[in-house]
Amino acid sequence: AMEASPDVADEHLQIQVPAITKRYLGIRAVETREPIRVIVLRALQAYGVPVPDEAISDRRKKRPT
């Protein structure tokens, strides 16, 4: 088994967001059939925050369809 590099290992991050923001993310998640986590990571990546591509795609592959 390949070990994830420390940069890709998941860490816990809890944030509070405005209700309208969370509602929108929920709707978007249903529309795209992606976890909110993926949508948020993509948005952060688009904003210029370093997000390894594996962090966005990996979980997707493991999820049962």
Short mmCIF file of N, CA, C and O in Angstrom, two decimals:
data_model
loop_
_atom_site.label_atom_id
_atom_site.label_comp_id
_atom_site.label_asym_id
_atom_site.label_seq_id
_atom_site.Cartn_x
_atom_site.Cartn_y
_atom_site.Cartn_z
N ALA A 1 0.84 -1.20 0.00
CA ALA A 1 0.00 0.00 0.00
C ALA A 1 0.87 1.25 0.00
O ALA A 1 1.82 1.34 0.78
N MET A 2 0.56 2.17 -0.90
CA MET A 2 1.31 3.42 -0.95
C MET A 2 0.88 4.32 0.20
O MET A 2 -0.30 4.46 0.47
N GLU A 3 1.84 4.92 0.86
CA GLU A 3 1.51 5.80 1.97
C GLU A 3 1.33 7.22 1.45
O GLU A 3 2.11 7.68 0.62
N ALA A 4 0.28 7.88 1.90
CA ALA A 4 0.03 9.26 1.48
C ALA A 4 1.12 10.17 2.04
O ALA A 4 1.53 10.00 3.19
N SER A 5 1.58 11.10 1.24
CA SER A 5 2.58 12.05 1.74
C SER A 5 1.89 12.96 2.75
O SER A 5 0.68 13.15 2.69
N PRO A 6 2.65 13.52 3.68
CA PRO A 6 2.04 14.38 4.71
C PRO A 6 1.20 15.52 4.12
O PRO A 6 0.22 15.92 4.72
N ASP A 7 1.58 16.01 2.96
CA ASP A 7 0.84 17.11 2.34
C ASP A 7 -0.56 16.71 1.89
O ASP A 7 -1.43 17.56 1.73
N VAL A 8 -0.76 15.40 1.68
CA VAL A 8 -2.05 14.94 1.17
C VAL A 8 -2.92 14.35 2.29
O VAL A 8 -4.12 14.20 2.14
N ALA A 9 -2.28 14.03 3.43
CA ALA A 9 -3.03 13.46 4.55
C ALA A 9 -4.11 14.44 5.01
O ALA A 9 -3.88 15.64 5.07
N ASP A 10 -5.29 13.92 5.31
CA ASP A 10 -6.39 14.78 5.73
C ASP A 10 -6.23 15.24 7.17
O ASP A 10 -5.83 14.47 8.03
N GLU A 11 -6.55 16.49 7.41
CA GLU A 11 -6.60 17.03 8.76
C GLU A 11 -7.99 17.63 8.96
O GLU A 11 -8.66 18.00 8.01
N HIS A 12 -8.38 17.70 10.22
CA HIS A 12 -9.72 18.21 10.53
C HIS A 12 -9.73 19.74 10.49
O HIS A 12 -8.84 20.38 11.05
N LEU A 13 -10.73 20.31 9.85
CA LEU A 13 -10.91 21.76 9.82
C LEU A 13 -12.40 22.04 9.99
O LEU A 13 -13.20 21.59 9.18
N GLN A 14 -12.72 22.73 11.05
CA GLN A 14 -14.13 23.03 11.27
C GLN A 14 -14.32 24.53 11.17
O GLN A 14 -13.63 25.29 11.86
N ILE A 15 -15.22 24.95 10.30
CA ILE A 15 -15.48 26.38 10.16
C ILE A 15 -16.98 26.63 10.20
O ILE A 15 -17.77 25.74 9.90
N GLN A 16 -17.32 27.84 10.58
CA GLN A 16 -18.73 28.23 10.52
C GLN A 16 -18.89 29.14 9.32
O GLN A 16 -18.07 30.01 9.07
N VAL A 17 -19.95 28.91 8.57
CA VAL A 17 -20.23 29.72 7.39
C VAL A 17 -21.65 30.25 7.49
O VAL A 17 -22.48 29.67 8.20
N PRO A 18 -21.95 31.34 6.79
CA PRO A 18 -23.33 31.85 6.79
C PRO A 18 -24.31 30.78 6.30
O PRO A 18 -23.95 29.96 5.44
N ALA A 19 -25.52 30.80 6.83
CA ALA A 19 -26.54 29.82 6.47
C ALA A 19 -26.76 29.77 4.96
O ALA A 19 -26.88 28.69 4.38
N ILE A 20 -26.78 30.93 4.31
CA ILE A 20 -27.04 30.96 2.88
C ILE A 20 -25.90 30.27 2.10
O ILE A 20 -26.13 29.62 1.09
N THR A 21 -24.70 30.40 2.62
CA THR A 21 -23.53 29.76 1.99
C THR A 21 -23.65 28.25 2.08
O THR A 21 -23.47 27.53 1.10
N LYS A 22 -24.00 27.77 3.27
CA LYS A 22 -24.13 26.33 3.46
C LYS A 22 -25.28 25.77 2.62
O LYS A 22 -25.18 24.69 2.04
N ARG A 23 -26.37 26.52 2.55
CA ARG A 23 -27.53 26.10 1.76
C ARG A 23 -27.13 25.96 0.29
O ARG A 23 -27.47 24.99 -0.38
N TYR A 24 -26.41 26.96 -0.20
CA TYR A 24 -25.96 26.93 -1.59
C TYR A 24 -25.06 25.74 -1.85
O TYR A 24 -25.20 25.06 -2.86
N LEU A 25 -24.12 25.48 -0.93
CA LEU A 25 -23.22 24.34 -1.08
C LEU A 25 -24.00 23.04 -1.11
O LEU A 25 -23.69 22.13 -1.87
N GLY A 26 -25.03 22.95 -0.28
CA GLY A 26 -25.87 21.76 -0.26
C GLY A 26 -26.59 21.54 -1.58
O GLY A 26 -26.65 20.42 -2.09
N ILE A 27 -27.13 22.62 -2.13
CA ILE A 27 -27.82 22.54 -3.42
C ILE A 27 -26.84 22.14 -4.51
O ILE A 27 -27.11 21.27 -5.34
N ARG A 28 -25.69 22.78 -4.50
CA ARG A 28 -24.65 22.50 -5.50
C ARG A 28 -24.19 21.04 -5.42
O ARG A 28 -23.95 20.39 -6.44
N ALA A 29 -24.08 20.53 -4.18
CA ALA A 29 -23.66 19.15 -3.98
C ALA A 29 -24.68 18.18 -4.59
O ALA A 29 -24.30 17.18 -5.22
N VAL A 30 -25.95 18.48 -4.42
CA VAL A 30 -27.00 17.64 -5.00
C VAL A 30 -26.94 17.72 -6.53
O VAL A 30 -27.02 16.70 -7.22
N GLU A 31 -26.79 18.92 -7.05
CA GLU A 31 -26.75 19.12 -8.51
C GLU A 31 -25.57 18.42 -9.16
O GLU A 31 -25.70 17.82 -10.23
N THR A 32 -24.40 18.50 -8.54
CA THR A 32 -23.19 17.93 -9.14
C THR A 32 -22.93 16.51 -8.66
O THR A 32 -22.02 15.85 -9.15
N ARG A 33 -23.75 16.05 -7.69
CA ARG A 33 -23.56 14.72 -7.08
C ARG A 33 -22.14 14.55 -6.56
O ARG A 33 -21.52 13.51 -6.75
N GLU A 34 -21.64 15.61 -5.94
CA GLU A 34 -20.30 15.59 -5.33
C GLU A 34 -20.44 15.99 -3.87
O GLU A 34 -21.32 16.76 -3.52
N PRO A 35 -19.52 15.51 -3.02
CA PRO A 35 -19.56 15.93 -1.62
C PRO A 35 -19.25 17.42 -1.49
O PRO A 35 -18.50 17.97 -2.30
N ILE A 36 -19.83 18.05 -0.48
CA ILE A 36 -19.55 19.47 -0.23
C ILE A 36 -18.05 19.68 -0.10
O ILE A 36 -17.51 20.67 -0.58
N ARG A 37 -17.37 18.73 0.53
CA ARG A 37 -15.92 18.80 0.70
C ARG A 37 -15.20 19.03 -0.64
O ARG A 37 -14.29 19.87 -0.74
N VAL A 38 -15.63 18.30 -1.67
CA VAL A 38 -15.01 18.42 -2.99
C VAL A 38 -15.27 19.80 -3.59
O VAL A 38 -14.38 20.42 -4.15
N ILE A 39 -16.49 20.28 -3.44
CA ILE A 39 -16.85 21.59 -3.98
C ILE A 39 -16.02 22.69 -3.30
O ILE A 39 -15.50 23.58 -3.97
N VAL A 40 -15.89 22.59 -1.98
CA VAL A 40 -15.11 23.58 -1.23
C VAL A 40 -13.63 23.52 -1.63
O VAL A 40 -12.99 24.56 -1.86
N LEU A 41 -13.08 22.30 -1.73
CA LEU A 41 -11.67 22.16 -2.11
C LEU A 41 -11.42 22.72 -3.51
O LEU A 41 -10.41 23.38 -3.76
N ARG A 42 -12.35 22.46 -4.43
CA ARG A 42 -12.22 23.02 -5.79
C ARG A 42 -12.23 24.53 -5.78
O ARG A 42 -11.46 25.17 -6.49
N ALA A 43 -13.13 25.10 -4.98
CA ALA A 43 -13.23 26.55 -4.88
C ALA A 43 -11.94 27.14 -4.32
O ALA A 43 -11.43 28.15 -4.82
N LEU A 44 -11.40 26.51 -3.29
CA LEU A 44 -10.14 26.98 -2.70
C LEU A 44 -9.01 26.89 -3.72
O LEU A 44 -8.18 27.79 -3.83
N GLN A 45 -8.99 25.80 -4.47
CA GLN A 45 -7.96 25.61 -5.49
C GLN A 45 -8.06 26.71 -6.55
O GLN A 45 -7.07 27.30 -6.96
N ALA A 46 -9.29 27.01 -6.97
CA ALA A 46 -9.52 28.05 -7.97
C ALA A 46 -9.09 29.42 -7.44
O ALA A 46 -8.68 30.29 -8.19
N TYR A 47 -9.15 29.58 -6.13
CA TYR A 47 -8.78 30.84 -5.49
C TYR A 47 -7.26 30.97 -5.35
O TYR A 47 -6.74 32.01 -5.00
N GLY A 48 -6.56 29.87 -5.62
CA GLY A 48 -5.10 29.93 -5.56
C GLY A 48 -4.50 29.23 -4.35
O GLY A 48 -3.29 29.27 -4.14
N VAL A 49 -5.36 28.60 -3.53
CA VAL A 49 -4.87 27.86 -2.37
C VAL A 49 -4.38 26.49 -2.85
O VAL A 49 -5.07 25.84 -3.62
N PRO A 50 -3.19 26.06 -2.42
CA PRO A 50 -2.69 24.76 -2.87
C PRO A 50 -3.57 23.62 -2.37
O PRO A 50 -3.75 23.46 -1.16
N VAL A 51 -4.15 22.88 -3.30
CA VAL A 51 -4.95 21.70 -2.97
C VAL A 51 -4.49 20.58 -3.91
O VAL A 51 -4.68 20.70 -5.12
N PRO A 52 -3.84 19.53 -3.38
CA PRO A 52 -3.40 18.45 -4.26
C PRO A 52 -4.59 17.85 -5.00
O PRO A 52 -5.64 17.65 -4.40
N ASP A 53 -4.43 17.59 -6.31
CA ASP A 53 -5.51 17.02 -7.11
C ASP A 53 -6.02 15.71 -6.52
O ASP A 53 -7.20 15.41 -6.58
N GLU A 54 -5.11 14.92 -5.93
CA GLU A 54 -5.51 13.63 -5.35
C GLU A 54 -6.53 13.84 -4.23
O GLU A 54 -7.39 13.01 -4.02
N ALA A 55 -6.41 14.95 -3.52
CA ALA A 55 -7.32 15.22 -2.41
C ALA A 55 -8.74 15.42 -2.93
O ALA A 55 -9.71 15.12 -2.24
N ILE A 56 -8.86 15.90 -4.16
CA ILE A 56 -10.18 16.14 -4.75
C ILE A 56 -10.72 14.88 -5.43
O ILE A 56 -11.89 14.57 -5.32
N SER A 57 -9.83 14.12 -6.09
CA SER A 57 -10.31 12.98 -6.87
C SER A 57 -10.32 11.66 -6.13
O SER A 57 -11.20 10.84 -6.32
N ASP A 58 -9.34 11.44 -5.25
CA ASP A 58 -9.18 10.15 -4.58
C ASP A 58 -10.45 9.59 -3.95
O ASP A 58 -10.84 8.48 -4.22
N ARG A 59 -11.09 10.39 -3.11
CA ARG A 59 -12.28 9.94 -2.39
C ARG A 59 -13.39 9.57 -3.36
O ARG A 59 -14.20 8.71 -3.10
N ARG A 60 -13.43 10.28 -4.45
CA ARG A 60 -14.44 10.07 -5.49
C ARG A 60 -14.40 8.63 -5.98
O ARG A 60 -15.40 7.96 -6.12
N LYS A 61 -13.17 8.15 -6.28
CA LYS A 61 -12.98 6.79 -6.81
C LYS A 61 -13.40 5.73 -5.80
O LYS A 61 -13.92 4.70 -6.17
N LYS A 62 -13.13 6.01 -4.54
CA LYS A 62 -13.42 5.01 -3.50
C LYS A 62 -14.91 4.94 -3.17
O LYS A 62 -15.38 3.95 -2.67
N ARG A 63 -15.65 5.99 -3.47
CA ARG A 63 -17.07 6.02 -3.15
C ARG A 63 -17.85 5.02 -4.00
O ARG A 63 -17.69 4.99 -5.21
N PRO A 64 -18.72 4.24 -3.38
CA PRO A 64 -19.57 3.34 -4.19
C PRO A 64 -20.55 4.16 -5.02
O PRO A 64 -21.08 5.16 -4.53
N THR A 65 -20.79 3.75 -6.24
CA THR A 65 -21.68 4.52 -7.12
C THR A 65 -23.11 4.06 -6.99
O THR A 65 -23.36 2.91 -6.71
#
